[in-house]
Coordinates of C-alpha atoms in Angstrom, one line a residue:
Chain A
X221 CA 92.2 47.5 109.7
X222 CA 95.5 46.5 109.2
X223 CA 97.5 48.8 111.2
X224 CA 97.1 49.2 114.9
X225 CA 97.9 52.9 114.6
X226 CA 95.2 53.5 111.9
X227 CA 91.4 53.3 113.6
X228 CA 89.6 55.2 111.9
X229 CA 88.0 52.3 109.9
X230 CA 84.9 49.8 110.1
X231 CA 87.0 47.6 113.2
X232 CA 85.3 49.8 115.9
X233 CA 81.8 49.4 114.7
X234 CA 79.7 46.6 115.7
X235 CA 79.4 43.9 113.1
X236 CA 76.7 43.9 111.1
X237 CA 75.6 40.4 112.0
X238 CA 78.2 37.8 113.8
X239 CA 77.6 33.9 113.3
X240 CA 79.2 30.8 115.4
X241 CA 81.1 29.8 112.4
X242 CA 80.8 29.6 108.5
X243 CA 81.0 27.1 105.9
X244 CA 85.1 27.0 106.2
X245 CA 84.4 27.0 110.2
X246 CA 86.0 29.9 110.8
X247 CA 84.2 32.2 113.1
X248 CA 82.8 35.2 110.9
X249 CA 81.1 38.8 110.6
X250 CA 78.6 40.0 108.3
X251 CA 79.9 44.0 107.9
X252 CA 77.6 46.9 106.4
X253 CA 79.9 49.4 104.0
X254 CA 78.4 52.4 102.4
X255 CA 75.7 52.5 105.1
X256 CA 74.3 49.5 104.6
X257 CA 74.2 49.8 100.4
X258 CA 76.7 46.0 100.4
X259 CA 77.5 43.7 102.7
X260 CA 80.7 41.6 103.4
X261 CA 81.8 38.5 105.1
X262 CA 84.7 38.3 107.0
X263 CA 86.6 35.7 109.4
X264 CA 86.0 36.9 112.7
X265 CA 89.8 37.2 114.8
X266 CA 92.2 35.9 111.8
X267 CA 92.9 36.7 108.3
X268 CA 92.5 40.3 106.7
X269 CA 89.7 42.6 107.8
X270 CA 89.0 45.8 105.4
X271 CA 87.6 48.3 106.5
X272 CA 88.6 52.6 105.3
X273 CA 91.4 51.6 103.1
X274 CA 89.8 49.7 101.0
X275 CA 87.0 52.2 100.8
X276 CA 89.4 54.8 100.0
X277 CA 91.0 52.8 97.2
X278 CA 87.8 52.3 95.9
X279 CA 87.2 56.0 95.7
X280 CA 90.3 56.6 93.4
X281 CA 88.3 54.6 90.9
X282 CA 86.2 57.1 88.6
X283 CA 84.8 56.4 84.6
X284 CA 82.2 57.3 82.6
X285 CA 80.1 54.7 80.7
X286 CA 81.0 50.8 81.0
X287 CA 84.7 49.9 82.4
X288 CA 86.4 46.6 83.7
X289 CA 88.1 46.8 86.8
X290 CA 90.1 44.0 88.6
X291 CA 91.1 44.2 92.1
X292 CA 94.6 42.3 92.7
X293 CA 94.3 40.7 96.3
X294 CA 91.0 41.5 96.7
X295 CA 90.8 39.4 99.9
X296 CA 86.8 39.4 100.8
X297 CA 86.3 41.8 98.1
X298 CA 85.6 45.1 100.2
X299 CA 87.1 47.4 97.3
X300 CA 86.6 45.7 94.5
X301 CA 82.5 45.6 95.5
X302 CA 82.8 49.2 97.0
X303 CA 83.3 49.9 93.4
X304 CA 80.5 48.4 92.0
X305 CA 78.3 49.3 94.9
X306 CA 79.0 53.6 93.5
X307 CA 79.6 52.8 89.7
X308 CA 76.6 51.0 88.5
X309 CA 78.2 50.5 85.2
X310 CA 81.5 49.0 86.7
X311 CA 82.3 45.2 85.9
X312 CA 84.4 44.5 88.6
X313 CA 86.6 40.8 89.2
X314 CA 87.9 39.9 92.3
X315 CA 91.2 38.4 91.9
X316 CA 92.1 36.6 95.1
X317 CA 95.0 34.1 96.1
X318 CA 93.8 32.5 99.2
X319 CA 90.9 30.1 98.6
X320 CA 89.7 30.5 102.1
X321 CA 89.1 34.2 101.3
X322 CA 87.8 33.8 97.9
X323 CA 85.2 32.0 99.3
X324 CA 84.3 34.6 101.6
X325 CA 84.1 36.8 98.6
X326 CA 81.9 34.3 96.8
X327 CA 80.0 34.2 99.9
X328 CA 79.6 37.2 100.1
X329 CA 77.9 37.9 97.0
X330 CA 75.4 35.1 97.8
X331 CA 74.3 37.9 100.2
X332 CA 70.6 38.7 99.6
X333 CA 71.9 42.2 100.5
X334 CA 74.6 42.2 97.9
X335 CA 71.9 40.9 95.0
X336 CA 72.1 44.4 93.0
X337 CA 75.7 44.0 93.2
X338 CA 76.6 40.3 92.0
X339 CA 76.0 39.6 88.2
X340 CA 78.8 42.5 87.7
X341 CA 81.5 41.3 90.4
X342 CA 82.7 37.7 90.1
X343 CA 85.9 36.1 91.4
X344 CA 89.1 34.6 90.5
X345 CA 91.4 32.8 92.4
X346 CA 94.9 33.3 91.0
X347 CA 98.1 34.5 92.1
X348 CA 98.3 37.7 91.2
X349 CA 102.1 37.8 91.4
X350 CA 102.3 35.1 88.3
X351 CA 103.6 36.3 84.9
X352 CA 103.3 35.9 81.1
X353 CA 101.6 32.9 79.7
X354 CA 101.0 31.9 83.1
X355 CA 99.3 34.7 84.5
X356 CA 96.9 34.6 81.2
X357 CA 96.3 30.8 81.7
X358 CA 95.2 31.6 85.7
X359 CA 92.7 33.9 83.5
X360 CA 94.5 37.7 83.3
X361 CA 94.8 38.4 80.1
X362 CA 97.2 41.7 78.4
X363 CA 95.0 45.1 77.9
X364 CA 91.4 44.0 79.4
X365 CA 91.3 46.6 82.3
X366 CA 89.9 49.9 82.3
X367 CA 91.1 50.3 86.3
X368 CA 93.2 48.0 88.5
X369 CA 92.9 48.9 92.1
X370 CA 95.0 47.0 94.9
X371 CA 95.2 47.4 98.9
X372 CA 98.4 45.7 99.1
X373 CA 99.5 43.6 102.1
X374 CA 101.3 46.6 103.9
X375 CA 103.4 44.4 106.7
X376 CA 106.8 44.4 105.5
X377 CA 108.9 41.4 106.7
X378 CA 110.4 42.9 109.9
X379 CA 106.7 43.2 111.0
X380 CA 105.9 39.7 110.7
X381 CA 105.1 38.0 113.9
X382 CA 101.8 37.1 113.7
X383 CA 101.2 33.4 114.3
X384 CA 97.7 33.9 112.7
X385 CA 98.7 32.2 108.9
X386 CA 95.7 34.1 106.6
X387 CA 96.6 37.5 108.5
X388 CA 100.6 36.4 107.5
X389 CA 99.9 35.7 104.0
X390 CA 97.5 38.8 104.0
X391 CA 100.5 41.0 105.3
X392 CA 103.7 39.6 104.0
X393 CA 104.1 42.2 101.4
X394 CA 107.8 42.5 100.9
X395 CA 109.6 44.3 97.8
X396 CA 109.9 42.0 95.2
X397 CA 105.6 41.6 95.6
X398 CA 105.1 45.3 95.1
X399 CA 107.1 44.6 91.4
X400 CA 105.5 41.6 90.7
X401 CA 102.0 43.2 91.6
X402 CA 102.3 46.5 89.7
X403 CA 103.7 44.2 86.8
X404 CA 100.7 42.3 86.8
X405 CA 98.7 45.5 87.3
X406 CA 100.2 47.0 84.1
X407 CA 100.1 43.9 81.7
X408 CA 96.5 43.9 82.2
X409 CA 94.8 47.1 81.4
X410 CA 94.6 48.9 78.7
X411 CA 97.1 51.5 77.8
X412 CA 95.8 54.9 79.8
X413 CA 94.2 52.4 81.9
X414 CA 94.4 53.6 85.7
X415 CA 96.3 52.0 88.8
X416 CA 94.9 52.8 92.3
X417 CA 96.4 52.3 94.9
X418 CA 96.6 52.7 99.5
X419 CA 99.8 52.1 101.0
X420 CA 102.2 52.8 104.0
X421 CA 104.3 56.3 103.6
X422 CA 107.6 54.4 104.0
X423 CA 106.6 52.6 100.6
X424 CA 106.4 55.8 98.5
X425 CA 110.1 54.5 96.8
X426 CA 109.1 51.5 96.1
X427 CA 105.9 52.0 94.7
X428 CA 107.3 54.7 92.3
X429 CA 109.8 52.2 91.7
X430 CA 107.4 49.4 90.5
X431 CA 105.5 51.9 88.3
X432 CA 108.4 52.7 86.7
X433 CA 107.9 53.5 82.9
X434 CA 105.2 51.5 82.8
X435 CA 102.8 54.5 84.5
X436 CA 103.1 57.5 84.8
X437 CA 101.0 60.8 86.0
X438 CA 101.6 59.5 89.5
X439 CA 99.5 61.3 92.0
X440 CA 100.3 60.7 95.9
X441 CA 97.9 61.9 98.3
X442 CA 98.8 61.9 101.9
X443 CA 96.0 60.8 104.6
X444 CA 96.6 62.8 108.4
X445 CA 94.3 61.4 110.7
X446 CA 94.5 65.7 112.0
X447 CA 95.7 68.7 110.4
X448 CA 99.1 69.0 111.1
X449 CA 100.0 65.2 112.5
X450 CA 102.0 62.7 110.3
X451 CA 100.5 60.8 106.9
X452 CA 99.6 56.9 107.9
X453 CA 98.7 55.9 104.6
X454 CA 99.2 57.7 100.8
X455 CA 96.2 56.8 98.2
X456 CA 98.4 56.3 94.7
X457 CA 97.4 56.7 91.1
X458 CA 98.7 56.1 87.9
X459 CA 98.2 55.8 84.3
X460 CA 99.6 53.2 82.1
X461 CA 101.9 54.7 79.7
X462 CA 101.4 58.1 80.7
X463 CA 104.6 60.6 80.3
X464 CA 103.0 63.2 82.4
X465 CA 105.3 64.2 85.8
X466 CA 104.4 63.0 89.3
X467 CA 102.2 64.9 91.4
X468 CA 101.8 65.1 95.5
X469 CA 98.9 66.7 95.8
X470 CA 97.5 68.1 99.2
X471 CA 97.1 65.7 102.1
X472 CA 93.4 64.6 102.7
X473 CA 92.6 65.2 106.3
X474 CA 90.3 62.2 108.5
X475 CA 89.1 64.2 111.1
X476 CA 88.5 68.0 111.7
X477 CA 87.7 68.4 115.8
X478 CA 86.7 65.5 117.7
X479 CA 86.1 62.0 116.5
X480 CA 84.0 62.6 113.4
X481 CA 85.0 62.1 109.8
X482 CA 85.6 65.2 107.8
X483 CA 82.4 65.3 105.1
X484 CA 85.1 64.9 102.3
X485 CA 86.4 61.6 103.7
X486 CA 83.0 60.3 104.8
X487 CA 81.3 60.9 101.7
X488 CA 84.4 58.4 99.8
X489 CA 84.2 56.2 102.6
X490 CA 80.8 55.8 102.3
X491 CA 80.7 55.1 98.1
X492 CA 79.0 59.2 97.3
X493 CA 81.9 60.7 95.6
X494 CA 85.1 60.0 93.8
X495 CA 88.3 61.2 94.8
X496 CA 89.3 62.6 90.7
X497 CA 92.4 62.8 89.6
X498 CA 93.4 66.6 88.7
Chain B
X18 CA 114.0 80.5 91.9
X19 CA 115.2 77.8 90.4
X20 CA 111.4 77.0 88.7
X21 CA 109.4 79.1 87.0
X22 CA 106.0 77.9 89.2
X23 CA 107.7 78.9 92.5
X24 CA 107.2 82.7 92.9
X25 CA 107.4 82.6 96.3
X26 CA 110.6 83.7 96.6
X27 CA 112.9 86.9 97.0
X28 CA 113.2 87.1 93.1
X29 CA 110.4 89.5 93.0
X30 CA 111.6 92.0 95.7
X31 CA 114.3 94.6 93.9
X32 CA 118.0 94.0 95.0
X33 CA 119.3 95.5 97.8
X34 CA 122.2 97.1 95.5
X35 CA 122.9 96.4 91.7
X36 CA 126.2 96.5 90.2
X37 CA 127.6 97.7 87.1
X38 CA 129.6 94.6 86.8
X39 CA 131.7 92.9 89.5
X40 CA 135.0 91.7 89.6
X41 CA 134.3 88.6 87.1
X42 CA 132.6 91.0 85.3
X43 CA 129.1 89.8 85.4
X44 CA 126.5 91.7 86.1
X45 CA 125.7 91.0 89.9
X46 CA 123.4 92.3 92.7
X47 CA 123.8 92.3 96.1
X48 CA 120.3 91.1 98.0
X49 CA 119.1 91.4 101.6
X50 CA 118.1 87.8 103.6
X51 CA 116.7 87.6 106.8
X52 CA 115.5 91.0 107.2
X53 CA 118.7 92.1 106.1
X54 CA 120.8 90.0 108.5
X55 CA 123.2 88.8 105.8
X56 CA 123.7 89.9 102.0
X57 CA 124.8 87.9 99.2
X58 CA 126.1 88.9 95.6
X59 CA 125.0 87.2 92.9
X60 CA 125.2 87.0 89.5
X61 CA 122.1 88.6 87.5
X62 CA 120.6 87.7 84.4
X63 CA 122.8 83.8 84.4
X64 CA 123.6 81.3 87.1
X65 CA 121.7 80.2 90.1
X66 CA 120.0 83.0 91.9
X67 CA 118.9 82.1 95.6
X68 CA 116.3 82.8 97.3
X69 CA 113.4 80.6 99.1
X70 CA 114.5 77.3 98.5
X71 CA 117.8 78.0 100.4
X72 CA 116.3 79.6 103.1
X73 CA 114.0 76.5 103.6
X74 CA 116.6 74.1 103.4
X75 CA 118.8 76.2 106.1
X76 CA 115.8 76.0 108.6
X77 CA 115.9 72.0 108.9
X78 CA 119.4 72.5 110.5
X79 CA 119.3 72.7 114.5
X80 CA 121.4 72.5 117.0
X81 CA 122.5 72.7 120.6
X82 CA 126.0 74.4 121.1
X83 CA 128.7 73.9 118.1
X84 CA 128.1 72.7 115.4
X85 CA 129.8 72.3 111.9
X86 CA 128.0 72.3 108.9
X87 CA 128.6 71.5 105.3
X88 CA 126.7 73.3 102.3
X89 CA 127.0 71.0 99.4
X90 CA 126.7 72.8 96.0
X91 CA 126.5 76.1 97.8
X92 CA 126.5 78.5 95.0
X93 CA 126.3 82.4 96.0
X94 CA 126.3 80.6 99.9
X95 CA 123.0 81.3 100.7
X96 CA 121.8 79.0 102.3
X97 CA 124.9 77.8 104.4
X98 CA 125.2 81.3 105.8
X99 CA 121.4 81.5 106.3
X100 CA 122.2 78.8 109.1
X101 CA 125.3 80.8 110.2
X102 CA 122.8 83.8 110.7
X103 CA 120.5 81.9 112.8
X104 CA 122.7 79.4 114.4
X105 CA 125.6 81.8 116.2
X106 CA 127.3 78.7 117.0
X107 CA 127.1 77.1 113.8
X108 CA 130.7 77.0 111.8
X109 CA 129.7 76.3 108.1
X110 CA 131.9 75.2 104.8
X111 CA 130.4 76.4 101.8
X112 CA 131.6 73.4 99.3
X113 CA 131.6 74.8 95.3
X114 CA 132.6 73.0 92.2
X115 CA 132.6 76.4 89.8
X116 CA 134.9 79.4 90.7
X117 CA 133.0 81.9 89.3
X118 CA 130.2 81.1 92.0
X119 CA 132.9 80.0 95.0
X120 CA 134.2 83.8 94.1
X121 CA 130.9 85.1 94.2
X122 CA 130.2 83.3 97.7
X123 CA 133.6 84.8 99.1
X124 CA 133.2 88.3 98.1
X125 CA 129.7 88.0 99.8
X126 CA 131.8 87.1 103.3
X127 CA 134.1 89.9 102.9
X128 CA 131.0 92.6 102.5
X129 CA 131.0 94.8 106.0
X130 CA 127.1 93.7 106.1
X131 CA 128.4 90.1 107.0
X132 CA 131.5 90.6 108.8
X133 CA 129.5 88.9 112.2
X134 CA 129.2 85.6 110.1
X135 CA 132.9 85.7 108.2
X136 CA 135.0 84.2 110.8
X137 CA 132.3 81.0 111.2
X138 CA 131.6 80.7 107.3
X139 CA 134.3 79.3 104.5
X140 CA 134.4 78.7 101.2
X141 CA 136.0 74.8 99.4
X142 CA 136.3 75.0 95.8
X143 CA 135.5 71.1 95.5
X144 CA 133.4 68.9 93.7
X145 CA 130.5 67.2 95.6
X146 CA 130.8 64.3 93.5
X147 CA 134.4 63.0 94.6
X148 CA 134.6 59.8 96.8
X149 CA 137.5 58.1 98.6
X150 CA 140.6 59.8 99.0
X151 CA 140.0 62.0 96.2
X152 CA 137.2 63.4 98.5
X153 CA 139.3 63.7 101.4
X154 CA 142.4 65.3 99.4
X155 CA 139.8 67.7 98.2
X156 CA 138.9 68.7 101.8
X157 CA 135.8 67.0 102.7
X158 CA 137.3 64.0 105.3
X159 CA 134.8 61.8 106.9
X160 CA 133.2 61.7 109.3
X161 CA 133.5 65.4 110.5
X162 CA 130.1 67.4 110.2
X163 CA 127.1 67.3 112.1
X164 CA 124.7 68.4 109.6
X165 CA 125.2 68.4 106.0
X166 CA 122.6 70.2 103.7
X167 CA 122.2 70.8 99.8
X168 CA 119.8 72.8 97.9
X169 CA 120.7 70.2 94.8
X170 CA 120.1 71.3 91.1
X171 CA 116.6 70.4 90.5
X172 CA 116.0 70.4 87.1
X173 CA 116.3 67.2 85.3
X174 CA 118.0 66.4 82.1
X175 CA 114.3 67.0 79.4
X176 CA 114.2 70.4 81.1
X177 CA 118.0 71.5 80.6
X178 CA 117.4 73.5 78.1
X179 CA 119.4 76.7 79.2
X180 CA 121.7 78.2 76.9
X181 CA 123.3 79.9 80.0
X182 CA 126.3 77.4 81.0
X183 CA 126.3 78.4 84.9
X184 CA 123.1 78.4 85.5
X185 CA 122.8 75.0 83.4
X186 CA 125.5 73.5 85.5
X187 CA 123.4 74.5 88.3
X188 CA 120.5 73.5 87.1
X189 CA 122.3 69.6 85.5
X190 CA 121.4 67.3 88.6
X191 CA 121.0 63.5 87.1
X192 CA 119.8 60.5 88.8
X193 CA 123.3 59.5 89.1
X194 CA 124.1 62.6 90.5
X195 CA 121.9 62.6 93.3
X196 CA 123.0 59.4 94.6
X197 CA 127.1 60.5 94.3
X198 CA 125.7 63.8 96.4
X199 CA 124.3 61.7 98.7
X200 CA 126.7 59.5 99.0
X201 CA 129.1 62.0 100.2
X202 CA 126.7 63.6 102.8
X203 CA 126.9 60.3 104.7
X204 CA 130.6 60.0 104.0
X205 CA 131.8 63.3 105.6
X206 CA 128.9 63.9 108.6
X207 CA 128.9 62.2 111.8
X208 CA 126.8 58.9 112.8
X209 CA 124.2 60.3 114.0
X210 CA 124.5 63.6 111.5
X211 CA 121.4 65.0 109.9
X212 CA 121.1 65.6 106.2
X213 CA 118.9 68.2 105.0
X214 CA 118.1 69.2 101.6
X215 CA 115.2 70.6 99.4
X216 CA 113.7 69.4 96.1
X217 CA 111.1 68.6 93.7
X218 CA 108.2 66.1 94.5
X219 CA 109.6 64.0 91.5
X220 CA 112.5 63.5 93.2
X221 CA 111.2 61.9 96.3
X222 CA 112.2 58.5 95.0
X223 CA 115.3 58.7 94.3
X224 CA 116.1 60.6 97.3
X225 CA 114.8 57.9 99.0
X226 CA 116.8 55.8 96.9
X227 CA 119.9 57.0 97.9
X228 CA 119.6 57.4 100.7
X229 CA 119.5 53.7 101.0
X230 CA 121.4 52.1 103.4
X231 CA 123.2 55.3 104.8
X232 CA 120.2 57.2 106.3
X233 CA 116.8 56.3 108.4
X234 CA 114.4 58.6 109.9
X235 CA 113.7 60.3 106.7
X236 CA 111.1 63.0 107.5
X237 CA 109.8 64.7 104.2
X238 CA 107.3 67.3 104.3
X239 CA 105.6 68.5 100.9
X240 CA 105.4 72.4 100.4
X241 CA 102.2 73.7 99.0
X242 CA 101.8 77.2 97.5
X243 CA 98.3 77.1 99.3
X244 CA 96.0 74.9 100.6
X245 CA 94.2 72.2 98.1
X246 CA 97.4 73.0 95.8
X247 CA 99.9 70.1 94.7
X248 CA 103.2 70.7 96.4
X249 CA 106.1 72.8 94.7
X250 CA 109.0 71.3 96.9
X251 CA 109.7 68.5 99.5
X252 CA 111.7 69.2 102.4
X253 CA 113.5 66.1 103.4
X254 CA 115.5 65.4 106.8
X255 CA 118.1 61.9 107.3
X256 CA 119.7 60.5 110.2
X257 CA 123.2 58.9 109.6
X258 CA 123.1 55.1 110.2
X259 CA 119.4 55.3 111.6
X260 CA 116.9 53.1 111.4
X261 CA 113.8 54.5 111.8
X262 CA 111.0 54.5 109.6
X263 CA 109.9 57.4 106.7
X264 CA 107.5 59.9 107.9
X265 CA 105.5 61.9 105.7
X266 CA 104.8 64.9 107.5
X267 CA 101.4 67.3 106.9
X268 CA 102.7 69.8 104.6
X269 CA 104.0 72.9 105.0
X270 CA 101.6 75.9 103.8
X271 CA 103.2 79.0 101.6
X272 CA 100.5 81.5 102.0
X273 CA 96.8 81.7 103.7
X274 CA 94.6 84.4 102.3
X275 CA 96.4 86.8 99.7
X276 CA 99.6 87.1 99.0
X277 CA 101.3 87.2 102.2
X278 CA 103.5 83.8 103.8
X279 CA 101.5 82.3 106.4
X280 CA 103.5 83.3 110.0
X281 CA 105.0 80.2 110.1
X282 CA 107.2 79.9 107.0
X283 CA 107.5 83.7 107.4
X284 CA 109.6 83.0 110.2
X285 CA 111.4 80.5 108.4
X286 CA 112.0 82.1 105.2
X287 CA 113.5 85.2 107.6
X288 CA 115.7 83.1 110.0
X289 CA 113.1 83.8 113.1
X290 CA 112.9 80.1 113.5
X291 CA 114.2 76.6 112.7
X292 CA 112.0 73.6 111.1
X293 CA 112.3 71.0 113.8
X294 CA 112.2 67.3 113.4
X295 CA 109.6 65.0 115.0

């Protein structure tokens, strides 16, 4: 996970399978998500490793019938194919910067384990923070998305001092990204398209910011690892060109006693249910 | 209340006394707080009525020994002398733009019911919104309270649709305004003051937003009417000139089962107990 005060992700399970080295020989994991339903490789010790929030942001995700969605910074792809691992009917693309990690992704669904899942998730590499004809040249075109999910880099800059580069680039999420990523995010779905998102409490402001008049119908749910204790992350959504008044809705709670999962937050981190928008 | 979806307040309960017509002749009661530990007159049928919100907002103040406090856009004075009430060291300034309610707060200190608070509690005709020497002519120098707190005119400018002029003063808080409130919180308390103040979730932004540079340690905690609901209000704490990080505390429950406040915000609604920071 990316935060050392949030461990109530995949990090403290044993990896699914753990090779010497892959193809970029980078030491790597093969992780199980939704109990074992997809399969994701990861570098081992560097770069990103996902884990609960992408799950969660994945569970903000809900349609009915066909829809496109395209998850910005999908790093190895753990939302984006958490996605399409619950919604059959979801074409889902990976948009990914980093070519190291898009490979992972593409690796990823080379998995025999992922076969179900991989002629409806494919990847792009692009920047995700590039505009106007540029961003539709990298292949993002205007109004194409039903649902844009991201799990933004959540380091800001004062937390940078990891020497590890793909972890760096992974969390050097400063202000100016957030705009330039929730830009992107509303150029290319569809008007009432919806925009998902997990991030840090302290970046409440700056999300609303971002989302501007471009979305509205904001609803911010806190996550308390306990009843009673501080939020570590808030799950956003939005709708493009909605007028309709934020909403903080009531926190979702990780764990009731002891070290379980609560069933609500185990059955979205585990792809059984959406968490709806009211 | 200042919302029609907030019925948790002393609104429903009948006045402790109701007058004819005061001196400014509008129709006024006179209503019990904490138990009956203080009275306020207000007006009745226009202008702000207190109630909840400004005993909320008077909870976040705490403090060891004296302490001076200024109640920005105090109306009827609720909730500065809420804090007087609790806090017997406390020395509060109730700071009022409109005469008619600065009369109505100072009519409420001279009642025999609240001659214990009446030597510790004043009243500033002054706008909130001056800066600079204007400010400071006005009688709000810098630099001089320890807590500032504000109960700030929630409704935004699509909902101003009052025909009553006091309570739509009340009720005309703009962007803009917010950040000149703010602004003069941090100008008049000491470093290391705390600035308290109650709103609506739609706010949270740009609260955040101005409190900028000025504040850290902002601590916000949503109110919910019950469990599973969307919050109603945020309470929100500030440190002058800190620089810790937001935290997004677990919310704040009105009521459990039925109808009743839950214990906890029983004791704060009725002055039994403060709302400490973490």
């Amino acid at each position: 996970m990316r935060a050392s005060n949030w461990n109530c992700g995949n990090d403290r399970l044993r990896p699914f399978r753990e090779a010497e080295s892959g193809m970029t020989g980078i030491p790597e994991t093969v992780d199980a998500f939704h109990r074992g339903r997809f399969h994701l490789i990861q570098p081992l010790g560097q770069g990103h490793r996902s884990g609960m929030d992408a799950m969660l942001v994945a569970s903000l995700v809900s349609c009915r019938g066909a829809c496109r969605v395209a998850d910005l910074g999908a790093g190895a792809g753990a939302a984006g194919m958490a996605v399409a691992s619950r919604i059959e009917e979801a074409e889902v693309l990976l948009v990914e910067r980093s070519p190291v990690m898009a490979d992972f992704a593409r690796r990823s669904l080379a998995l025999p384990e992922n076969a179900h899942l991989a002629d409806r998730v494919s990847v792009l590499e692009a920047d995700v923070s590039l505009s106007g004809k540029a961003r539709a040249a990298a292949g993002l075109p205007d109004d194409t998305f039903d649902h844009v999910i991201m799990n933004p880099p959540f380091n800001d800059a004062a937390d940078r001092r990891t020497p590890d580069r793909l972890k760096a680039e992974a969390h050097a999420m400063s202000g100016d990204l957030f705009e330039a990523w929730i830009k992107t995010a509303g150029a290319i779905m569809k008007p009432g398209g919806q925009l998902s998102l997990i991030a840090r409490p302290e970046s409440i402001a700056g999300i609303i910011g971002a989302c501007g008049r471009r979305f509205g119908g904001l609803e911010i749910t806190p996550l308390l690892p306990r009843a009673g204790e501080n939020a570590v992350r808030i799950l956003v959504s939005a709708i493009k060109q909605s007028r309709k008044r934020l909403a903080l809705r009531a926190p979702l709670v990780m764990h009731g006693e002891g070290h379980r999962f609560s069933p609500e937050v185990d059955d979205l981190n585990n792809g059984r249910a959406a968490y709806h928008r009211r």
